Tab-separated table of C-alpha atoms in Angstrom:
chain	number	residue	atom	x	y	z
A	1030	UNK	CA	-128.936	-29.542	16.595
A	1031	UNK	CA	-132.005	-29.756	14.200
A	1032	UNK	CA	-132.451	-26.329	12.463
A	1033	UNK	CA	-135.669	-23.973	13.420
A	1034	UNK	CA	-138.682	-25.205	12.080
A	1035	UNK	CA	-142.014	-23.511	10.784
A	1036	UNK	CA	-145.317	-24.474	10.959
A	1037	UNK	CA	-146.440	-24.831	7.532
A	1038	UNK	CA	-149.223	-22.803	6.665
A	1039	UNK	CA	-151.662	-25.175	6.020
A	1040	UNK	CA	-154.343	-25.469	8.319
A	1041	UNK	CA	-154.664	-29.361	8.263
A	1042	UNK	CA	-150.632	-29.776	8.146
A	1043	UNK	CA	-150.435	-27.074	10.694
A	1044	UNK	CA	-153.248	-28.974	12.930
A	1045	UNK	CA	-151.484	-32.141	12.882
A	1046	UNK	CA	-148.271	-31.007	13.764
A	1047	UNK	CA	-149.388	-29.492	16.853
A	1048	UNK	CA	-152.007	-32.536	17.874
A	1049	UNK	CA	-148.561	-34.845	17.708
A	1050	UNK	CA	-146.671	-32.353	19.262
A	1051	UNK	CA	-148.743	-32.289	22.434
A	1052	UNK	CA	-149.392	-34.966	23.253
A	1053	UNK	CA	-149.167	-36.568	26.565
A	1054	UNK	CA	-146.232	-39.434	27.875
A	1055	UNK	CA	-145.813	-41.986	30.243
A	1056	UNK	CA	-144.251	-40.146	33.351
A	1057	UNK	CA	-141.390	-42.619	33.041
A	1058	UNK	CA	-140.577	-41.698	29.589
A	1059	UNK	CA	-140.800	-38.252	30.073
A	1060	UNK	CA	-138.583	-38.551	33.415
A	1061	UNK	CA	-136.141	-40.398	30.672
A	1062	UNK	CA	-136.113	-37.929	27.877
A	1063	UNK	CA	-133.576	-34.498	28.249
A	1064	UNK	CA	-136.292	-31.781	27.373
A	1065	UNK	CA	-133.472	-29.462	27.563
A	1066	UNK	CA	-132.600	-30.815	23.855
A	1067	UNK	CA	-135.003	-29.237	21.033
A	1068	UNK	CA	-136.017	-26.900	18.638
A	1069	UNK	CA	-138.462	-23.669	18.864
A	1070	UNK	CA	-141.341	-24.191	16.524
A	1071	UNK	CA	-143.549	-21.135	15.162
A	1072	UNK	CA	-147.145	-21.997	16.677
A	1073	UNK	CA	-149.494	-19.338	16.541
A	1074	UNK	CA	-152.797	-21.812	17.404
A	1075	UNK	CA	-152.086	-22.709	20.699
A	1076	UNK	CA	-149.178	-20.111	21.457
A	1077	UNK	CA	-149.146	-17.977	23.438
A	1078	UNK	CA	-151.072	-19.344	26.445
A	1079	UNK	CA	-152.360	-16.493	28.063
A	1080	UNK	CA	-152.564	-12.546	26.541
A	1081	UNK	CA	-150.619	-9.599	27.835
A	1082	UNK	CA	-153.575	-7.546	28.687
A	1083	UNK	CA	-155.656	-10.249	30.489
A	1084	UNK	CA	-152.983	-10.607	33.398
A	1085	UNK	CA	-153.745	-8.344	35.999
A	1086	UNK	CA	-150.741	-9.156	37.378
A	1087	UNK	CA	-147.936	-8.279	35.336
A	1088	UNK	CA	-145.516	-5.284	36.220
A	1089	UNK	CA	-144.343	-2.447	33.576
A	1090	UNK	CA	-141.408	-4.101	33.484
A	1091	UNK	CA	-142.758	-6.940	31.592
A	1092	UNK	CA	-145.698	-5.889	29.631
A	1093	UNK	CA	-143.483	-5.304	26.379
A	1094	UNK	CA	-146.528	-4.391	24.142
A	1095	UNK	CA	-147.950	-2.420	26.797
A	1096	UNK	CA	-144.835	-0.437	26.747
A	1097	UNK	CA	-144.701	-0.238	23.085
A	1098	UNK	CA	-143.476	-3.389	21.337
A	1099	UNK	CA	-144.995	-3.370	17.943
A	1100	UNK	CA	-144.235	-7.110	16.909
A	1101	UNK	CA	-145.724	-9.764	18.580
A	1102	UNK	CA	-144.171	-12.844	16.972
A	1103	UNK	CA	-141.883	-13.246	19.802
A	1104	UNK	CA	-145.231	-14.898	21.930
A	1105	UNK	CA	-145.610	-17.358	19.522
A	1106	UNK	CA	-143.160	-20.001	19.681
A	1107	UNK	CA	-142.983	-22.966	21.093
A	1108	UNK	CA	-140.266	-25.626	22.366
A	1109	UNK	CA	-140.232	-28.795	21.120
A	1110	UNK	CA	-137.646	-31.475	22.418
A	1111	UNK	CA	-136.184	-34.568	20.278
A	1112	UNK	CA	-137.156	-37.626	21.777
A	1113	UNK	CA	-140.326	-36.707	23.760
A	1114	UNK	CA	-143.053	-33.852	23.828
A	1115	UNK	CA	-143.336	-31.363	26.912
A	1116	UNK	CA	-147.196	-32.481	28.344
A	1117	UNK	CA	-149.769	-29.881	27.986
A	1118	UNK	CA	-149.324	-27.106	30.673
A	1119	UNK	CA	-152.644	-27.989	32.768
A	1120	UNK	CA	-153.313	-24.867	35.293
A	1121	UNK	CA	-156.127	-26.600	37.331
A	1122	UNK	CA	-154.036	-29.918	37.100
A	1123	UNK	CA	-151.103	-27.447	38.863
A	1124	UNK	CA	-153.320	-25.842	41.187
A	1125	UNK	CA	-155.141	-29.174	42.723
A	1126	UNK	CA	-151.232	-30.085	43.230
A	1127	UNK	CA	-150.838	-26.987	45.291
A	1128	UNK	CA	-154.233	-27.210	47.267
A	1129	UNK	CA	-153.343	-26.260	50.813
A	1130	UNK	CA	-149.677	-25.839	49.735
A	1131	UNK	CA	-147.169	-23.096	49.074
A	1132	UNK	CA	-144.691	-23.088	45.864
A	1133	UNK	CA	-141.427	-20.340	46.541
A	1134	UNK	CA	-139.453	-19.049	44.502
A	1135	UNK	CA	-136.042	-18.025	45.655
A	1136	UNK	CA	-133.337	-15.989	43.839
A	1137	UNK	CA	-132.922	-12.563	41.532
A	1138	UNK	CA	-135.036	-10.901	39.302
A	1139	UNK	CA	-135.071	-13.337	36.359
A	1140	UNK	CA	-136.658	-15.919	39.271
A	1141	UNK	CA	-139.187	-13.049	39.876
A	1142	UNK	CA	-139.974	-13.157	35.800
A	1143	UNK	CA	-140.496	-16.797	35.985
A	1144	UNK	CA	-142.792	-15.839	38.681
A	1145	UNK	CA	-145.246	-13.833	37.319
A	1146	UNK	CA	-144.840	-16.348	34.130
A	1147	UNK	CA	-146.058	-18.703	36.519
A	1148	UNK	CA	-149.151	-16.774	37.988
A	1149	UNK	CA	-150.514	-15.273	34.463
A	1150	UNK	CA	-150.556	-19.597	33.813
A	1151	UNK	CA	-152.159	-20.191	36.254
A	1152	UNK	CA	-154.809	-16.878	36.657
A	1153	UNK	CA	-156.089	-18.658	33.249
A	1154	UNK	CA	-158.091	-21.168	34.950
A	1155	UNK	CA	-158.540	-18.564	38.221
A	1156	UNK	CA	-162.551	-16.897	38.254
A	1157	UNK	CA	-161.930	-13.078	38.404
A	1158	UNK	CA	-161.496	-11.744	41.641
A	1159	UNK	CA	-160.922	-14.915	43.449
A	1160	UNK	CA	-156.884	-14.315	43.529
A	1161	UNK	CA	-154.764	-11.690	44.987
A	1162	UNK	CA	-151.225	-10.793	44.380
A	1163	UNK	CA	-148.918	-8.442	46.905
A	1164	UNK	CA	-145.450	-7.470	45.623
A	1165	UNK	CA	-143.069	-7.062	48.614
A	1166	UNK	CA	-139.772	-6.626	49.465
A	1167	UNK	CA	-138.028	-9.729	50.213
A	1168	UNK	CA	-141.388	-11.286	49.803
A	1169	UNK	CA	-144.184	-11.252	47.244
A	1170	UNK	CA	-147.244	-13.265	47.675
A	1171	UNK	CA	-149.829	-14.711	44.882
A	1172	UNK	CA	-152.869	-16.747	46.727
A	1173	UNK	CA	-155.507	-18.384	45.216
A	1174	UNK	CA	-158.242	-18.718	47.604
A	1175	UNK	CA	-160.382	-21.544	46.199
A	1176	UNK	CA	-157.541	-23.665	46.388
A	1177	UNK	CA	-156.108	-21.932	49.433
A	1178	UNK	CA	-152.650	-22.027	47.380
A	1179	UNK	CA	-150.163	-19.630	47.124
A	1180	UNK	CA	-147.027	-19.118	45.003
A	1181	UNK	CA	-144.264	-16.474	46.304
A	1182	UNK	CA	-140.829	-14.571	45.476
A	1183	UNK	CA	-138.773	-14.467	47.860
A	1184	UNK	CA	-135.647	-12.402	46.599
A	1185	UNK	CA	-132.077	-13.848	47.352
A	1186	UNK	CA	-129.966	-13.496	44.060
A	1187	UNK	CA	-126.757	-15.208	45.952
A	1188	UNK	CA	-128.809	-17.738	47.975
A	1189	UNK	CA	-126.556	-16.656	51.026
A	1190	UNK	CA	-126.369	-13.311	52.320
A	1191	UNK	CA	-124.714	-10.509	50.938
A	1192	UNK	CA	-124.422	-6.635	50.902
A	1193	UNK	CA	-127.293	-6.828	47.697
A	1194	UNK	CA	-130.268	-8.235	49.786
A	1195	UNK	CA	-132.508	-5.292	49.794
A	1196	UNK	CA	-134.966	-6.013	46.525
A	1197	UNK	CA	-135.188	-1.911	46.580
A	1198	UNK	CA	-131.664	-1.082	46.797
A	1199	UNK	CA	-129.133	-3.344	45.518
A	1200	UNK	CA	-127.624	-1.628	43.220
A	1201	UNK	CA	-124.045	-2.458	44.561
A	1202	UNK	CA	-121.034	-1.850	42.340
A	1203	UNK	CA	-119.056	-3.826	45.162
A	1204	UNK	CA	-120.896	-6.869	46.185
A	1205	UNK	CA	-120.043	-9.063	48.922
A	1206	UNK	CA	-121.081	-12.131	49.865
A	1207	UNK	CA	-121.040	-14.090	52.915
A	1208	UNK	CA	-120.520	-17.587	51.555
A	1209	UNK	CA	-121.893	-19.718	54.611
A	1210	UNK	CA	-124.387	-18.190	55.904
A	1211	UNK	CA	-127.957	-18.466	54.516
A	1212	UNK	CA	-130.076	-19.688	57.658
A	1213	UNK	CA	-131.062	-15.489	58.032
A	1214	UNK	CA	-132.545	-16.047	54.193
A	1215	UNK	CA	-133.402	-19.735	54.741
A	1216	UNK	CA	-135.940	-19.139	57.924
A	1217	UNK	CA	-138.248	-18.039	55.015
A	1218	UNK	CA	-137.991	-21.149	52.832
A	1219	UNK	CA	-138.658	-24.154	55.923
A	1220	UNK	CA	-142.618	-24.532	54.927
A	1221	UNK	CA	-143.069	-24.430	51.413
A	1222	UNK	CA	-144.330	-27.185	49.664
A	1223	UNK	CA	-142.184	-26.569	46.743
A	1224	UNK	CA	-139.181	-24.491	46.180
A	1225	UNK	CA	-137.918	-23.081	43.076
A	1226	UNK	CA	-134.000	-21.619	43.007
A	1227	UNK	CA	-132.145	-19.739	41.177
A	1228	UNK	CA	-128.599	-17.724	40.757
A	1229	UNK	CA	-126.696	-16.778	37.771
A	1230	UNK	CA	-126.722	-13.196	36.919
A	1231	UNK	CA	-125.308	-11.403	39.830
A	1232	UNK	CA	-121.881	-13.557	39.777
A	1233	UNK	CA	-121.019	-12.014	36.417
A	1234	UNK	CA	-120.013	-8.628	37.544
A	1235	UNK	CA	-116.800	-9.680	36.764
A	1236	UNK	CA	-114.032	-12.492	37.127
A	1237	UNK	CA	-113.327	-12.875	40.782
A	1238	UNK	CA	-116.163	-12.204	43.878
A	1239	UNK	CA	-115.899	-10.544	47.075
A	1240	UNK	CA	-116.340	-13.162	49.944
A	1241	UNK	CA	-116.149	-12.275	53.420
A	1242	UNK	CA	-113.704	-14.266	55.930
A	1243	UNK	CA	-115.349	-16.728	58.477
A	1244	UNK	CA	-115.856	-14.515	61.405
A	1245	UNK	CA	-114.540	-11.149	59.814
A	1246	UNK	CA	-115.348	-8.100	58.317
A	1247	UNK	CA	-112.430	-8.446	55.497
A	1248	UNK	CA	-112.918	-10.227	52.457
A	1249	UNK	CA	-110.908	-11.939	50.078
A	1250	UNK	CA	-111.235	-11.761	45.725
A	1251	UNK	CA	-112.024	-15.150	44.970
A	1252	UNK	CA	-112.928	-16.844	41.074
A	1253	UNK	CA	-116.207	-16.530	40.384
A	1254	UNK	CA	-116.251	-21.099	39.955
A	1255	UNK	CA	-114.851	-21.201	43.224
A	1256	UNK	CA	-117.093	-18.918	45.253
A	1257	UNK	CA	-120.376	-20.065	43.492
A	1258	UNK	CA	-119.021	-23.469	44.174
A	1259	UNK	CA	-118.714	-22.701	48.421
A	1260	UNK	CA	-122.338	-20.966	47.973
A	1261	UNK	CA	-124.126	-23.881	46.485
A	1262	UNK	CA	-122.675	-26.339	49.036
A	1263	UNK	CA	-123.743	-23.728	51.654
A	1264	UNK	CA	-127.268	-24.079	50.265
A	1265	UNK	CA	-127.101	-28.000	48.944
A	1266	UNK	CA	-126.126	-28.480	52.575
A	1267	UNK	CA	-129.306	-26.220	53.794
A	1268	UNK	CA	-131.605	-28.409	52.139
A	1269	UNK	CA	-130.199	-31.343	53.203
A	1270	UNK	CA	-130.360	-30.726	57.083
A	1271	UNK	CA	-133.484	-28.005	57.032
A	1272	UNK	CA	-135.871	-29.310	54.307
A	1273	UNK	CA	-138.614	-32.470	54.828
A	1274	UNK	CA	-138.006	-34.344	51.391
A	1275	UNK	CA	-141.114	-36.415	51.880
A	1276	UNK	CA	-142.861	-33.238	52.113
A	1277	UNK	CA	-140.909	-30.903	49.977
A	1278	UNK	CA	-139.869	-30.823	46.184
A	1279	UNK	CA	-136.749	-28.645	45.429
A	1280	UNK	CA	-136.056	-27.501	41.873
A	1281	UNK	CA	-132.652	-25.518	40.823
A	1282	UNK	CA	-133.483	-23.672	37.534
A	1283	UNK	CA	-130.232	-22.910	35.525
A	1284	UNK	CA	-128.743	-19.669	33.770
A	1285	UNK	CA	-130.776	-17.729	31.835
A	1286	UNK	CA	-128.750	-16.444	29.272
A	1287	UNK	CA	-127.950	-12.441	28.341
A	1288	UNK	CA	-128.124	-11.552	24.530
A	1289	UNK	CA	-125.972	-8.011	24.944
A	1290	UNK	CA	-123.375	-9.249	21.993
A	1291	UNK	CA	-124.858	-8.795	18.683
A	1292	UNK	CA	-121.960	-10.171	16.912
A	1293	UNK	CA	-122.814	-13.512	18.900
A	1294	UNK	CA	-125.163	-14.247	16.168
A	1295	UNK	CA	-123.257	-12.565	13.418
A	1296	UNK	CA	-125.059	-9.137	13.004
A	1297	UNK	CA	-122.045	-7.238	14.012
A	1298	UNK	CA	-123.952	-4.153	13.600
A	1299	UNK	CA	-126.601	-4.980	15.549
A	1300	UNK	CA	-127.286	-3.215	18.935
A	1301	UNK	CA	-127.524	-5.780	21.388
A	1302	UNK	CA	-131.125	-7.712	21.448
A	1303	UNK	CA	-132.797	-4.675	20.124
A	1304	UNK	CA	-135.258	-4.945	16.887
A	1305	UNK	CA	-134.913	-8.695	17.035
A	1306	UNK	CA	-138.110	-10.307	16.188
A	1307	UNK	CA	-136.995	-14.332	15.139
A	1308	UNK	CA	-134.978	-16.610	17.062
A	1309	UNK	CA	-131.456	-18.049	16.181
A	1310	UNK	CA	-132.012	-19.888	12.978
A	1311	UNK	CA	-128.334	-20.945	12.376
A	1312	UNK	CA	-128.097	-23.932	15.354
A	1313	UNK	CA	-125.208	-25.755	12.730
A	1314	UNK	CA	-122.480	-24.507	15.491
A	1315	UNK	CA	-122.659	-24.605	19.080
A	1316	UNK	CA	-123.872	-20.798	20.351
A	1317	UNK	CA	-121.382	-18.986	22.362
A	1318	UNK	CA	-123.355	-16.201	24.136
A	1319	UNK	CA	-120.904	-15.678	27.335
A	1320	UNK	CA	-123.043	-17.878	29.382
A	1321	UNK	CA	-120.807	-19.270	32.303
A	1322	UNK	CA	-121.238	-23.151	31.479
A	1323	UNK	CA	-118.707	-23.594	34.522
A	1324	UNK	CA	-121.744	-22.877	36.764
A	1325	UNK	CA	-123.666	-25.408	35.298
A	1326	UNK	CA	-121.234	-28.121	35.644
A	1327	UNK	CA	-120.436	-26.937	39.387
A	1328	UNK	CA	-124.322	-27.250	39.884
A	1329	UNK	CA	-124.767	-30.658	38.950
A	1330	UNK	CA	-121.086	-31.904	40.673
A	1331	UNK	CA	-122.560	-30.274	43.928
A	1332	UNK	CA	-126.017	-31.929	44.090
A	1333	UNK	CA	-124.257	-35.573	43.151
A	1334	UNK	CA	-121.737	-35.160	45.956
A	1335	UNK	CA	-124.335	-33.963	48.406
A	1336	UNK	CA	-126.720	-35.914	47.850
A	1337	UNK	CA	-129.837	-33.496	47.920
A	1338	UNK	CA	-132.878	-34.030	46.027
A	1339	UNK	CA	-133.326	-31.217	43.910
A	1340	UNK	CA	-134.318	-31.372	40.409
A	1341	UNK	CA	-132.463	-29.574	37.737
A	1342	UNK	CA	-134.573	-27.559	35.123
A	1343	UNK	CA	-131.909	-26.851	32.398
A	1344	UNK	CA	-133.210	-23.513	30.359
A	1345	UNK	CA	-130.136	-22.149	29.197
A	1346	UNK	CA	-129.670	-23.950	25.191
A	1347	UNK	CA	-133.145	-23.573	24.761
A	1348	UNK	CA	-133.223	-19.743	25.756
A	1349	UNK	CA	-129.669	-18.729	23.857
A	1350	UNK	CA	-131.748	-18.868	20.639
A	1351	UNK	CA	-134.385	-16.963	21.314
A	1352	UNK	CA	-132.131	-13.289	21.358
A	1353	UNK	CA	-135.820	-12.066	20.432
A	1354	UNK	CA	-137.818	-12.554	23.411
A	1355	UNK	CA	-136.150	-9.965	25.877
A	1356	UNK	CA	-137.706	-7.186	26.677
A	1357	UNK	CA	-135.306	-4.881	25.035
A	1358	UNK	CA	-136.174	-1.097	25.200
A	1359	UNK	CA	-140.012	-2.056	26.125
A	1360	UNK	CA	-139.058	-2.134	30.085
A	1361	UNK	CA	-138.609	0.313	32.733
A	1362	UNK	CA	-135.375	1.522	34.069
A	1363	UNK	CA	-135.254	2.999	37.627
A	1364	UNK	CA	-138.743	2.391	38.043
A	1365	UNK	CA	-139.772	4.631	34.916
A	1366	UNK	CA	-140.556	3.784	31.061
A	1367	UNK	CA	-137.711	4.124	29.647
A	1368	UNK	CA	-138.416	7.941	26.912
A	1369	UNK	CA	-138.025	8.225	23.512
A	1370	UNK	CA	-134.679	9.542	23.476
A	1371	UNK	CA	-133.971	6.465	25.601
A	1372	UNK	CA	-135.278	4.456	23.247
A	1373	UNK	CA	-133.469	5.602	20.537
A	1374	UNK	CA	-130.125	4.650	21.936
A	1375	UNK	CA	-131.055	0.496	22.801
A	1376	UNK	CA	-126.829	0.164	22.535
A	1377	UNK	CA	-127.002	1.903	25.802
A	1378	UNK	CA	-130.790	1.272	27.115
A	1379	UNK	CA	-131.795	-2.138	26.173
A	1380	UNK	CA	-132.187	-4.438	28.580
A	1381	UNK	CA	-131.766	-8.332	26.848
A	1382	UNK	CA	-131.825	-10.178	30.614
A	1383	UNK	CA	-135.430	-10.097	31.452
A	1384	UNK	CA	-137.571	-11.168	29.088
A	1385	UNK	CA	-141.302	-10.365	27.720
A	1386	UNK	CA	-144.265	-11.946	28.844
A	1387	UNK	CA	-145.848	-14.034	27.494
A	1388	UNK	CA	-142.270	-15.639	26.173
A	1389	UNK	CA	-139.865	-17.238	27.075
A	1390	UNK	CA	-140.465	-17.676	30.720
A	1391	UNK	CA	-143.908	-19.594	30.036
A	1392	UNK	CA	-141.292	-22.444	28.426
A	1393	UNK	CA	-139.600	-22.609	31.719
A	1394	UNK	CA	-142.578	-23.308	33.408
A	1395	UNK	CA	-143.616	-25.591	30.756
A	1396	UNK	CA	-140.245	-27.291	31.921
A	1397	UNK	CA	-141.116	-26.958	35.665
A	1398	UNK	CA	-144.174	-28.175	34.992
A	1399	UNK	CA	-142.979	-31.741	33.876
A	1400	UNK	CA	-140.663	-32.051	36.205
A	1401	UNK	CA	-143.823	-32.006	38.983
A	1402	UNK	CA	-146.076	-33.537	37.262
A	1403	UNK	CA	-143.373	-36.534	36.626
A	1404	UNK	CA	-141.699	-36.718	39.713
A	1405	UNK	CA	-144.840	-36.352	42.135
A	1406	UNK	CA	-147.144	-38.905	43.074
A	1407	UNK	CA	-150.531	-38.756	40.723
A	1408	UNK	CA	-152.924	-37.474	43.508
């Protein structure tokens, strides 16, 4: 892994770098290069690509400056893979690809961050007042009516049912899943164009998972690897038999890392992601931030055996170094900023999940976005 590097100051160095940087690639050699693989690069000419205060859209528990972040640096990187360059994030390009069409997104809260990522992207190119956006519980709706497009959440953070399915009230200190049944969540998922999936952060409650017995109300403790891998053949084997793949794209995003362990990036003292304003420099030694690389593995093993066609959008190295871009003790909790006194204890208050916008997510998207635009037809 290359070290961080940044921009020099120079205008004309600074200029060039970011000209080469962008520019565009044959679809097949982008289709060929692992954009998971990369560096973040301090940009502050073309990052960030939209402003906090400009999307309508955002909720409180995003808008980090909004809610009091002081440093801003956090908007202004950018990710930059070895062998290729991510293709300029195009919103109008995007939204003639979803004229007439619906994009869904489909999993837990992080999915809902990537979400409104998506729609501040794309409200860029949108004239005022021409788009309207409904948050809903399971399902929130973004439509852009010149295009007639929409983009949606629909919350499912196991894919399959489970006891934590209400987006208002799911916080469950014993959550149970039912592993094979996810037609009750699928119903909502037949017609969209293009489908965007996600689970990670619910399975790591703890080590084993509550799964209900075929045709019983008693469950069993099983490993977390084991259960998530009966819940993503449940759903591999949804889109397999439920899904038109001439019609339909499928995308499977992967874990979004937590930064909660200070000591993860040797600041021992630290508390959690809180104060952090610069990504992980030191990218000598692989990063060890508790993700569950397990999931990852079972993920990919399950999509080769089934057979689906569902394109993996690997996030998780790229977001373990950027500890700064969460949105810390600039959030909401229960629905209300968090106070002062609140904010003055971030060992107990900060929340290093979800992340700012703009920040990280946009990169995701970024990602997302060359996956469609390399994988779909040029029309």
């Amino acid at each position: 892994w290359p070290p961080l590097l940044q921009l020099q100051t120079d205008q004309e160095n600074q200029s060039t770098t970011i000209l080469e940087s962008q520019s565009q690639h044959p679809k097949n050699e982008l289709a060929a290069c692992d954009l998971s693989q990369g560096k973040w690069v301090f940009d502050n000419v073309t990052r960030p690509l939209y402003k906090e205060q400009e999307c309508t859209f955002l909720t409180a528990q995003v808008t980090c400056i909004r809610n009091g972040r002081e440093d801003t640096l956090y908007q202004n990187w950018r990710w930059q893979p070895n062998h290729c360059s991510l293709p300029t994030f195009e919103a109008r390009k995007l939204l003639e690809k979803l004229r007439g069409k619906k994009m869904l997104f489909v999993g837990d809260s992080v999915n809902r961050n990537q979400w409104e990522s998506l729609i501040c992207l794309l409200q860029t190119t949108v004239q005022p007042g021409k788009a309207t956006w409904k948050m809903g519980a399971p399902l929130s709706v973004y439509f852009v009516q010149e295009y007639n497009a929409t983009v949606e959440f629909y919350w499912a953070p196991f894919l399959v049912e489970s006891n934590s399915d209400d987006p208002r009230n799911h916080s469950i200190s014993q959550r149970i899943i039912n592993p094979h049944s996810i037609s009750k969540h699928g119903i909502h998922w037949k017609d969209a164009d293009f489908l965007v999936f996600n689970s990670y952060i619910w399975w790591m409650n703890g080590r084993n998972i509550k799964v209900l017995r075929s045709g019983s109300p008693e469950y069993d403790e099983i490993e977390r690897p084991i259960a998530y891998e009966r819940v993503l053949t449940t759903w591999a084997n949804w889109l397999k038999h439920n899904i038109n793949h001439s019609r339909t794209s499928a995308f499977f995003i992967t874990m979004s890392p937590v930064h909660q362990q200070s000591s993860n990036w040797n600041k021992p003292e630290g508390a959690a992601c809180a104060s952090e304003t610069d990504p992980i420099s030191n990218t000598s030694t692989p990063l060890d931030m508790g993700t569950d690389r397990r999931l990852l593995k079972i993920t990919k093993n399950v999509i080769k055996t089934t057979g689906v066609a569902v394109g993996l959008v690997d996030i998780t190295t790229l977001s373990e170094y950027r500890k700064d871009g969460h949105t810390s003790v600039y959030t909401i909790r229960q629905g209300k900023l968090l106070t002062p006194e609140q904010k003055a204890d971030p060992a107990t208050y900060a929340d290093c999940l979800h992340w700012c916008l703009p920040g990280v997510p946009d990169t995701w998207n970024e990602l997302l976005y060359a996956h469609i635009i390399s994988s779909s037809s040029s029309s």
